[in-house]
Amino acid sequence: MSEESADSTLTDGFHLVVDALKLNGIDTLYGVAGIPVTDLARLAQSEGLRYFGFRHEQSAGFAAAAAGFLTQVPGVCLTVSAPGFLNGMVALANATTNCFPMILMSGSSNRAIVDLEQGDYEELDQMNAAKPFAKAAYRVNRPEDIGIGIARAIHAAVSGRPGGVYLDLTAAALSATLDAETGRKSLLKVVDPAPRQIPAPEAITRAIDLLGNAKRPLIILGKGAAYAQADQDIRRFVESTGIPFLPMSMAKGLLPDNHPQSAATARSFAIGQADIVMLIGARLNWLLSNGRAPLWDEGAQLVQVDISPIEIDSNRPIAAPVVGDIKSAMAAFLAVLKPGQIRPSAAWLEALAQHKQKNIQRMAAQLSADPHPMNFSSALRVVRDVLADKRDVHIVNEGANTLDFARNIIDMHEPRRRLDSGTWGVMGIGMGYAIATAIVSGKPVVAIEGDSAFGFSGREIETICRYKLPIVILVFNNNGIYRGDKPGTTPPSPTGFIPNARYDRLIEAFGGVGYHAEDTPNLTKALEAALAAGHPALINCVIDPTAGTESGHIQSLNPKRALRS
Ligand code: ADP
Ligand code: TZD
Ligand code: MG
């Protein structure tokens, strides 16, 4: 029960929301204030919750989603009605797509008017608009239902496959009063919101038997494995079986990228040649070529460890499904695994080692070049080297070439230190993810951003400066989307921006420190200085506009005109 209403015999919807969140250990809100939730944000703050006010709801929502991924507690985003709600919806849909737990809580207008479409201020049937994009959507119409509404939202967000949940808070319910004692009794503290889902023992045996027959086994770790926080057991399983592993981008660091069993530098070879592949918290979606040839051997057999039973057989047959939560599943594997039961063949390990060696040498040549202006490899080599001994630094990464090169060049050594565009390949997560990561971890964050990608959430540099967060933004400025090599044409090219823009000057408007780096020595100096200072900083990193490729590494997904005019 909040201070203000402690002596009174009445409470209201605003107080009940805050009390329900506190009761359930939710201590942070990310949002944009306005009718009808301003008082909710203010009250939350005065009641000891942390409230982070953003400049756009999409970034606030992305922040909530990132916080959910990092902590397993749903991140909560607070927005106003109709347009504010819709601005937050991209983040909610993205959270659902990425299996991140978050709750989008929006105030909504007068139900009687909205439902007859009579034209209320910010009128929209938000709950129904949210449904197709959310794991669940609920509406609270009465103050006495707030406790249940928040409990249901928490359960839905974190149980089973995590996702985004919409909670509609009508203005009437927020401002309605209720007897304080009745209100207190209406609140509930959820018990075991993400219950363990222990896989069936026969599923574990089936998977181990299959892996025991493998000559060329491979483990693919996805961001579900990172989310599950089963770091020790995953590492123990990988190391005790000796199976080579590949991390998906956000699973990098679950085992260090320089681990001898990492097959990341021989990715296509490893996937193409493996006879049995074990997926742990990774879907066979486009990021894994849907499990199809030519990347995959159609004859390979699969083990899939996933919490969602309907993920199994989604793209190709899974010979050994293990449905359960990854923490329980890995513990179960380790409990029954006998020494030497699974043993990759020496020929397989040797072939992988040779491929790795070849690819590492090829990459080394690219990485050692120091062209002027910088290209993606040379600039990222600087970032890699500066971060080499700073393992607490978290990375956020978006763009096309900027994403693809950084994912490969920057090694991760700790779990959940890298967040990126994820399953949708969405641009705009940058500042929201960086802000939440800095808040949740209390550690420095380096956001490696394409210049286009940065533009989607760049307005949040004011937010970063306002909260004095230790975030260093690197804008890889190549004058455009993918590449900006046709400057000054009229009309401007669909992918080109104003050439040689000085993004570093933007952050200076808000008291942050801007750096302009045209070569590798200056980039090294700027990044070292920015990290040492621990203040908000933006480094405008000049990249050769001809260096990138259209669509980065996924050019094959870009349809081309069949007919040339
Ligand atoms: P990536 O993009 O890294 O390949 P995906 O997002 O495609 O990863 O896959 C993540 C998978 O992890 C989803 O299928 C999801 O159901 C699953 N998952 C999420 N959390 C857990 C968990 N705690 N236990 C088991 N599976 C999980
Ligand atoms: N809008 C949204 C929300 N997401 C998207 N992915 C896109 C548009 C399309 N898109 C990409 O897929 S990558 C990209 C866009 C606009 C930007 C690439 O340019 P960049 O990176 O400057 O960020 P590089 O390093 O120049 O390739
Ligand atoms: Mg660019």
Short mmCIF file of C-alpha atoms in Angstrom, two decimals, residues 57-418:
data_model
loop_
_atom_site.label_atom_id
_atom_site.label_comp_id
_atom_site.label_asym_id
_atom_site.label_seq_id
_atom_site.Cartn_x
_atom_site.Cartn_y
_atom_site.Cartn_z
CA GLU A 57 7.46 4.97 -27.38
CA GLN A 58 9.17 2.61 -29.80
CA SER A 59 12.49 3.10 -28.05
CA ALA A 60 10.85 2.81 -24.63
CA GLY A 61 9.32 -0.48 -25.77
CA PHE A 62 12.61 -1.76 -27.16
CA ALA A 63 14.19 -0.88 -23.81
CA ALA A 64 11.53 -2.86 -21.94
CA ALA A 65 12.05 -5.85 -24.23
CA ALA A 66 15.83 -5.80 -23.78
CA ALA A 67 15.41 -5.60 -20.02
CA GLY A 68 13.12 -8.63 -20.19
CA PHE A 69 15.67 -10.60 -22.21
CA LEU A 70 18.50 -9.74 -19.83
CA THR A 71 16.67 -10.36 -16.55
CA GLN A 72 13.80 -12.85 -17.20
CA VAL A 73 11.52 -10.27 -15.52
CA PRO A 74 9.13 -8.71 -18.03
CA GLY A 75 10.18 -5.19 -18.94
CA VAL A 76 7.28 -2.75 -18.69
CA CYS A 77 6.64 0.03 -21.18
CA LEU A 78 4.08 2.71 -20.37
CA THR A 79 2.39 4.71 -23.12
CA VAL A 80 -0.54 7.04 -23.75
CA SER A 81 -3.49 6.02 -25.87
CA ALA A 82 -3.86 5.53 -29.64
CA PRO A 83 -0.73 7.01 -31.29
CA GLY A 84 1.52 6.42 -28.29
CA PHE A 85 0.20 2.89 -28.05
CA LEU A 86 0.79 2.28 -31.76
CA ASN A 87 4.31 3.70 -31.51
CA GLY A 88 4.99 1.12 -28.82
CA MET A 89 3.41 -1.72 -30.81
CA VAL A 90 6.42 -2.27 -33.07
CA ALA A 91 8.46 -2.98 -29.97
CA LEU A 92 5.79 -5.30 -28.58
CA ALA A 93 5.54 -7.23 -31.83
CA ASN A 94 9.33 -7.39 -32.03
CA ALA A 95 9.48 -8.73 -28.45
CA THR A 96 7.00 -11.46 -29.33
CA THR A 97 8.99 -12.34 -32.46
CA ASN A 98 12.23 -12.52 -30.50
CA CYS A 99 10.69 -14.40 -27.53
CA PHE A 100 11.53 -11.57 -25.11
CA PRO A 101 9.16 -11.03 -22.16
CA MET A 102 7.67 -7.54 -21.99
CA ILE A 103 4.43 -5.83 -21.06
CA LEU A 104 3.13 -2.84 -22.97
CA MET A 105 0.82 -0.95 -20.62
CA SER A 106 -1.18 1.78 -22.31
CA GLY A 107 -3.78 4.13 -21.02
CA SER A 108 -6.91 4.14 -23.16
CA SER A 109 -9.81 6.47 -23.80
CA ASN A 110 -13.49 6.30 -22.88
CA ARG A 111 -14.75 2.82 -23.75
CA ALA A 112 -18.35 3.89 -24.34
CA ILE A 113 -17.25 6.45 -26.95
CA VAL A 114 -14.48 4.31 -28.48
CA ASP A 115 -16.75 1.31 -28.98
CA LEU A 116 -19.33 3.39 -30.86
CA GLU A 117 -16.58 5.23 -32.76
CA GLN A 118 -18.01 8.54 -31.64
CA GLY A 119 -14.68 10.34 -31.78
CA ASP A 120 -12.91 10.46 -28.44
CA TYR A 121 -9.53 12.07 -27.87
CA GLU A 122 -6.98 9.49 -29.09
CA GLU A 123 -9.66 6.97 -29.91
CA LEU A 124 -8.64 3.41 -30.72
CA ASP A 125 -9.76 -0.08 -29.75
CA GLN A 126 -6.24 -0.79 -28.54
CA MET A 127 -6.72 -4.26 -27.09
CA ASN A 128 -8.04 -5.67 -30.34
CA ALA A 129 -5.44 -3.79 -32.37
CA ALA A 130 -2.72 -5.38 -30.22
CA LYS A 131 -3.96 -8.96 -30.40
CA PRO A 132 -2.39 -10.16 -33.65
CA PHE A 133 1.01 -8.87 -32.56
CA ALA A 134 1.04 -9.91 -28.92
CA LYS A 135 1.35 -13.21 -27.13
CA ALA A 136 -1.70 -12.10 -25.11
CA ALA A 137 -3.79 -8.94 -24.72
CA TYR A 138 -5.98 -7.96 -21.77
CA ARG A 139 -8.08 -4.97 -20.78
CA VAL A 140 -8.76 -3.71 -17.28
CA ASN A 141 -12.10 -1.97 -16.97
CA ARG A 142 -12.46 -1.79 -13.19
CA PRO A 143 -9.94 -0.85 -10.51
CA GLU A 144 -10.61 -4.07 -8.61
CA ASP A 145 -9.31 -6.01 -11.66
CA ILE A 146 -5.91 -4.30 -11.82
CA GLY A 147 -4.21 -6.90 -9.63
CA ILE A 148 -5.51 -9.77 -11.74
CA GLY A 149 -4.71 -7.92 -14.96
CA ILE A 150 -1.07 -7.41 -13.98
CA ALA A 151 -0.76 -10.98 -12.70
CA ARG A 152 -2.10 -12.35 -15.98
CA ALA A 153 0.23 -10.11 -17.96
CA ILE A 154 3.25 -11.36 -15.99
CA HIS A 155 2.31 -15.02 -16.39
CA ALA A 156 1.71 -14.62 -20.10
CA ALA A 157 4.96 -12.72 -20.70
CA VAL A 158 7.39 -15.13 -18.99
CA SER A 159 5.80 -18.57 -18.96
CA GLY A 160 6.55 -21.05 -21.75
CA ARG A 161 7.95 -19.23 -24.77
CA PRO A 162 8.33 -15.64 -23.56
CA GLY A 163 6.71 -12.82 -25.52
CA GLY A 164 5.07 -9.43 -25.56
CA VAL A 165 1.84 -8.86 -23.65
CA TYR A 166 -0.49 -5.93 -24.03
CA LEU A 167 -2.31 -4.58 -20.97
CA ASP A 168 -4.97 -1.96 -21.63
CA LEU A 169 -5.60 0.38 -18.71
CA THR A 170 -8.76 2.38 -19.27
CA ALA A 171 -8.70 5.95 -18.01
CA ALA A 172 -11.86 5.17 -16.05
CA ALA A 173 -10.22 2.29 -14.18
CA LEU A 174 -7.13 4.37 -13.44
CA SER A 175 -9.01 7.26 -11.89
CA ALA A 176 -11.75 5.24 -10.16
CA THR A 177 -11.62 4.97 -6.40
CA LEU A 178 -12.05 1.87 -4.34
CA ASP A 179 -12.17 1.07 -0.65
CA ALA A 180 -8.49 0.72 0.33
CA GLU A 181 -8.92 -2.63 2.05
CA THR A 182 -10.83 -4.07 -0.92
CA GLY A 183 -8.11 -2.73 -3.18
CA ARG A 184 -5.35 -4.30 -1.10
CA LYS A 185 -7.10 -7.65 -1.16
CA SER A 186 -7.52 -7.47 -4.93
CA LEU A 187 -3.75 -7.53 -5.51
CA LEU A 188 -1.83 -10.72 -5.91
CA LYS A 189 1.79 -11.74 -5.96
CA VAL A 190 2.27 -14.30 -8.68
CA VAL A 191 3.79 -17.60 -7.62
CA ASP A 192 6.24 -19.25 -9.99
CA PRO A 193 5.43 -17.21 -13.12
CA ALA A 194 7.90 -19.17 -15.32
CA PRO A 195 7.45 -22.70 -14.03
CA ARG A 196 10.12 -25.22 -14.93
CA GLN A 197 9.12 -27.42 -17.83
CA ILE A 198 11.01 -30.62 -17.31
CA PRO A 199 11.43 -32.65 -20.48
CA ALA A 200 10.31 -36.27 -20.52
CA PRO A 201 13.13 -38.69 -19.60
CA GLU A 202 12.55 -40.66 -22.82
CA ALA A 203 13.09 -37.50 -24.86
CA ILE A 204 16.45 -37.02 -23.19
CA THR A 205 17.47 -40.65 -23.82
CA ARG A 206 16.32 -40.49 -27.45
CA ALA A 207 18.42 -37.38 -28.03
CA ILE A 208 21.50 -38.81 -26.33
CA ASP A 209 21.18 -42.07 -28.24
CA LEU A 210 20.99 -40.17 -31.51
CA LEU A 211 23.97 -38.00 -30.64
CA GLY A 212 25.84 -41.13 -29.59
CA ASN A 213 25.58 -42.38 -33.18
CA ALA A 214 26.88 -39.17 -34.65
CA LYS A 215 30.21 -38.95 -36.38
CA ARG A 216 29.93 -35.29 -37.27
CA PRO A 217 27.74 -33.71 -34.58
CA LEU A 218 27.22 -29.97 -34.20
CA ILE A 219 25.45 -27.85 -31.55
CA ILE A 220 23.77 -24.58 -32.53
CA LEU A 221 23.10 -22.25 -29.61
CA GLY A 222 20.40 -19.62 -30.05
CA LYS A 223 19.23 -16.66 -28.05
CA GLY A 224 16.74 -18.90 -26.22
CA ALA A 225 19.80 -20.59 -24.69
CA ALA A 226 21.18 -17.20 -23.68
CA TYR A 227 17.82 -16.20 -22.21
CA ALA A 228 17.53 -19.42 -20.19
CA GLN A 229 20.55 -18.54 -18.00
CA ALA A 230 21.76 -22.13 -17.99
CA ASP A 231 25.30 -20.98 -18.79
CA GLN A 232 27.25 -23.44 -16.65
CA ASP A 233 25.31 -26.53 -17.71
CA ILE A 234 25.41 -25.62 -21.39
CA ARG A 235 29.16 -25.19 -21.19
CA ARG A 236 29.54 -28.44 -19.26
CA PHE A 237 27.50 -30.34 -21.85
CA VAL A 238 29.43 -28.89 -24.78
CA GLU A 239 32.78 -29.54 -23.16
CA SER A 240 32.05 -33.01 -21.83
CA THR A 241 30.72 -34.22 -25.20
CA GLY A 242 33.39 -32.41 -27.22
CA ILE A 243 30.78 -31.43 -29.82
CA PRO A 244 31.70 -28.36 -31.88
CA PHE A 245 29.28 -25.46 -31.40
CA LEU A 246 28.02 -22.47 -33.37
CA PRO A 247 26.48 -19.50 -31.56
CA MET A 248 23.70 -17.50 -33.18
CA SER A 249 24.46 -13.79 -32.86
CA MET A 250 22.85 -13.21 -29.47
CA ALA A 251 24.15 -16.50 -28.08
CA LYS A 252 27.72 -15.35 -28.65
CA GLY A 253 29.62 -15.43 -25.37
CA LEU A 254 27.60 -18.29 -23.83
CA LEU A 255 30.89 -20.03 -24.43
CA PRO A 256 33.70 -17.65 -25.33
CA ASP A 257 34.14 -17.04 -29.06
CA ASN A 258 37.78 -18.11 -28.80
CA HIS A 259 36.79 -21.48 -27.30
CA PRO A 260 38.59 -24.29 -29.12
CA GLN A 261 35.26 -26.02 -29.87
CA SER A 262 33.75 -22.95 -31.55
CA ALA A 263 33.06 -23.65 -35.22
CA ALA A 264 31.98 -20.07 -35.93
CA THR A 265 34.79 -19.41 -38.38
CA ALA A 266 33.79 -22.51 -40.37
CA ARG A 267 30.02 -21.94 -40.18
CA SER A 268 28.85 -23.05 -43.63
CA PHE A 269 31.15 -26.04 -43.66
CA ALA A 270 30.05 -27.11 -40.18
CA ILE A 271 26.33 -26.86 -40.97
CA GLY A 272 26.69 -28.41 -44.40
CA GLN A 273 28.73 -31.41 -43.29
CA ALA A 274 27.23 -32.21 -39.89
CA ASP A 275 25.34 -35.51 -39.69
CA ILE A 276 23.48 -34.68 -36.46
CA VAL A 277 22.71 -31.13 -35.39
CA MET A 278 21.45 -30.23 -31.94
CA LEU A 279 19.54 -26.96 -31.79
CA ILE A 280 19.38 -25.41 -28.32
CA GLY A 281 17.02 -22.41 -28.17
CA ALA A 282 17.35 -21.62 -31.87
CA ARG A 283 14.61 -21.73 -34.53
CA LEU A 284 15.15 -23.03 -38.03
CA ASN A 285 14.05 -19.71 -39.50
CA TRP A 286 15.64 -17.59 -42.25
CA LEU A 287 18.68 -16.99 -40.09
CA LEU A 288 19.44 -20.71 -40.49
CA SER A 289 18.21 -20.94 -44.10
CA ASN A 290 15.10 -22.73 -42.78
CA GLY A 291 17.20 -25.86 -42.40
CA ARG A 292 17.32 -26.31 -46.18
CA ALA A 293 19.93 -26.97 -48.83
CA PRO A 294 22.28 -25.69 -50.05
CA LEU A 295 23.43 -24.62 -46.56
CA TRP A 296 22.14 -27.81 -44.95
CA ASP A 297 22.55 -31.46 -45.77
CA GLU A 298 18.97 -32.64 -46.23
CA GLY A 299 20.01 -36.02 -44.81
CA ALA A 300 21.26 -34.64 -41.49
CA GLN A 301 19.20 -35.56 -38.43
CA LEU A 302 18.20 -33.05 -35.81
CA VAL A 303 17.79 -32.76 -32.06
CA GLN A 304 15.86 -29.68 -30.97
CA VAL A 305 15.67 -28.42 -27.41
CA ASP A 306 12.89 -25.85 -27.15
CA ILE A 307 10.19 -24.83 -24.73
CA SER A 308 7.61 -24.52 -27.49
CA PRO A 309 6.20 -27.86 -28.67
CA ILE A 310 4.86 -26.32 -31.86
CA GLU A 311 8.32 -25.22 -32.92
CA ILE A 312 9.19 -28.87 -33.53
CA ASP A 313 9.02 -29.97 -37.21
CA SER A 314 8.32 -26.36 -38.23
CA ASN A 315 10.73 -26.51 -41.17
CA ARG A 316 12.04 -30.04 -41.41
CA PRO A 317 11.63 -33.23 -39.42
CA ILE A 318 13.16 -33.28 -35.96
CA ALA A 319 14.32 -36.79 -35.10
CA ALA A 320 14.74 -36.09 -31.39
CA PRO A 321 12.57 -33.30 -30.02
CA VAL A 322 13.27 -32.30 -26.42
CA VAL A 323 10.44 -30.08 -25.29
CA GLY A 324 11.16 -28.33 -22.05
CA ASP A 325 12.99 -25.39 -20.58
CA ILE A 326 16.67 -25.33 -21.43
CA LYS A 327 17.83 -25.14 -17.83
CA SER A 328 15.95 -28.30 -16.90
CA ALA A 329 16.87 -29.99 -20.18
CA MET A 330 20.61 -29.38 -19.84
CA ALA A 331 20.55 -30.61 -16.24
CA ALA A 332 18.71 -33.74 -17.41
CA PHE A 333 21.23 -34.37 -20.19
CA LEU A 334 24.14 -34.05 -17.79
CA ALA A 335 22.47 -36.36 -15.28
CA VAL A 336 22.30 -39.29 -17.70
CA LEU A 337 25.26 -38.66 -19.98
CA LYS A 338 27.93 -41.34 -19.58
CA PRO A 339 31.59 -40.51 -20.20
CA GLY A 340 32.54 -41.20 -23.80
CA GLN A 341 28.93 -41.86 -24.83
CA ILE A 342 29.00 -39.04 -27.36
CA ARG A 343 32.21 -38.66 -29.30
CA PRO A 344 32.70 -36.65 -32.48
CA SER A 345 35.03 -38.41 -34.90
CA ALA A 346 38.64 -37.26 -35.05
CA ALA A 347 38.27 -36.75 -38.82
CA TRP A 348 35.39 -34.31 -38.23
CA LEU A 349 37.31 -32.27 -35.70
CA GLU A 350 40.33 -32.22 -37.97
CA ALA A 351 38.32 -31.10 -41.00
CA LEU A 352 36.74 -28.32 -38.97
CA ALA A 353 40.10 -27.22 -37.63
CA GLN A 354 41.48 -26.97 -41.18
CA HIS A 355 38.53 -24.92 -42.39
CA LYS A 356 38.77 -22.65 -39.39
CA GLN A 357 42.46 -22.11 -39.99
CA LYS A 358 41.91 -21.22 -43.65
CA ASN A 359 39.11 -18.80 -42.89
CA ILE A 360 40.96 -17.19 -40.00
CA GLN A 361 43.93 -16.56 -42.28
CA ARG A 362 41.70 -15.04 -44.93
CA MET A 363 40.05 -12.81 -42.37
CA ALA A 364 43.41 -11.82 -40.86
CA ALA A 365 44.49 -10.34 -44.19
CA GLN A 366 41.32 -8.23 -44.34
CA LEU A 367 41.65 -7.20 -40.73
CA SER A 368 45.26 -6.12 -40.97
CA ALA A 369 44.66 -3.73 -43.87
CA ASP A 370 44.47 -0.06 -42.92
CA PRO A 371 42.81 1.72 -45.84
CA HIS A 372 41.93 5.39 -45.88
CA PRO A 373 39.07 6.08 -45.55
CA MET A 374 38.38 3.21 -43.14
CA ASN A 375 36.31 0.24 -44.22
CA PHE A 376 34.14 -1.96 -41.98
CA SER A 377 36.95 -4.40 -41.20
CA SER A 378 39.56 -1.85 -40.26
CA ALA A 379 37.22 0.19 -38.07
CA LEU A 380 35.89 -2.92 -36.35
CA ARG A 381 39.40 -4.22 -35.75
CA VAL A 382 39.93 -1.08 -33.69
CA VAL A 383 36.73 -1.71 -31.75
CA ARG A 384 37.72 -5.34 -31.20
CA ASP A 385 41.18 -4.40 -29.96
CA VAL A 386 40.00 -1.64 -27.65
CA LEU A 387 37.36 -3.92 -26.13
CA ALA A 388 39.66 -6.95 -25.86
CA ASP A 389 40.44 -6.39 -22.18
CA LYS A 390 37.09 -4.78 -21.28
CA ARG A 391 34.88 -7.79 -20.88
CA ASP A 392 32.18 -6.00 -18.92
CA VAL A 393 31.33 -3.84 -21.93
CA HIS A 394 27.98 -4.75 -23.51
CA ILE A 395 27.44 -4.46 -27.25
CA VAL A 396 24.36 -3.34 -29.11
CA ASN A 397 24.56 -3.68 -32.88
CA GLU A 398 22.36 -2.80 -35.86
CA GLY A 399 22.71 -1.85 -39.50
CA ALA A 400 23.37 -4.04 -42.54
CA ASN A 401 27.10 -4.20 -43.26
CA THR A 402 27.77 -2.71 -39.83
CA LEU A 403 25.83 -5.60 -38.28
CA ASP A 404 27.25 -8.37 -40.42
CA PHE A 405 30.88 -7.35 -40.04
CA ALA A 406 30.63 -6.56 -36.33
CA ARG A 407 28.96 -9.87 -35.55
CA ASN A 408 31.90 -11.71 -37.09
CA ILE A 409 34.74 -9.51 -35.96
CA ILE A 410 33.87 -8.65 -32.34
CA ASP A 411 34.41 -11.65 -30.11
CA MET A 412 32.21 -12.07 -27.05
CA HIS A 413 33.43 -13.79 -23.92
CA GLU A 414 30.50 -13.55 -21.55
CA PRO A 415 26.84 -14.51 -21.97
CA ARG A 416 24.15 -11.93 -22.78
CA ARG A 417 26.61 -9.17 -23.59
CA ARG A 418 25.41 -8.73 -27.18
#
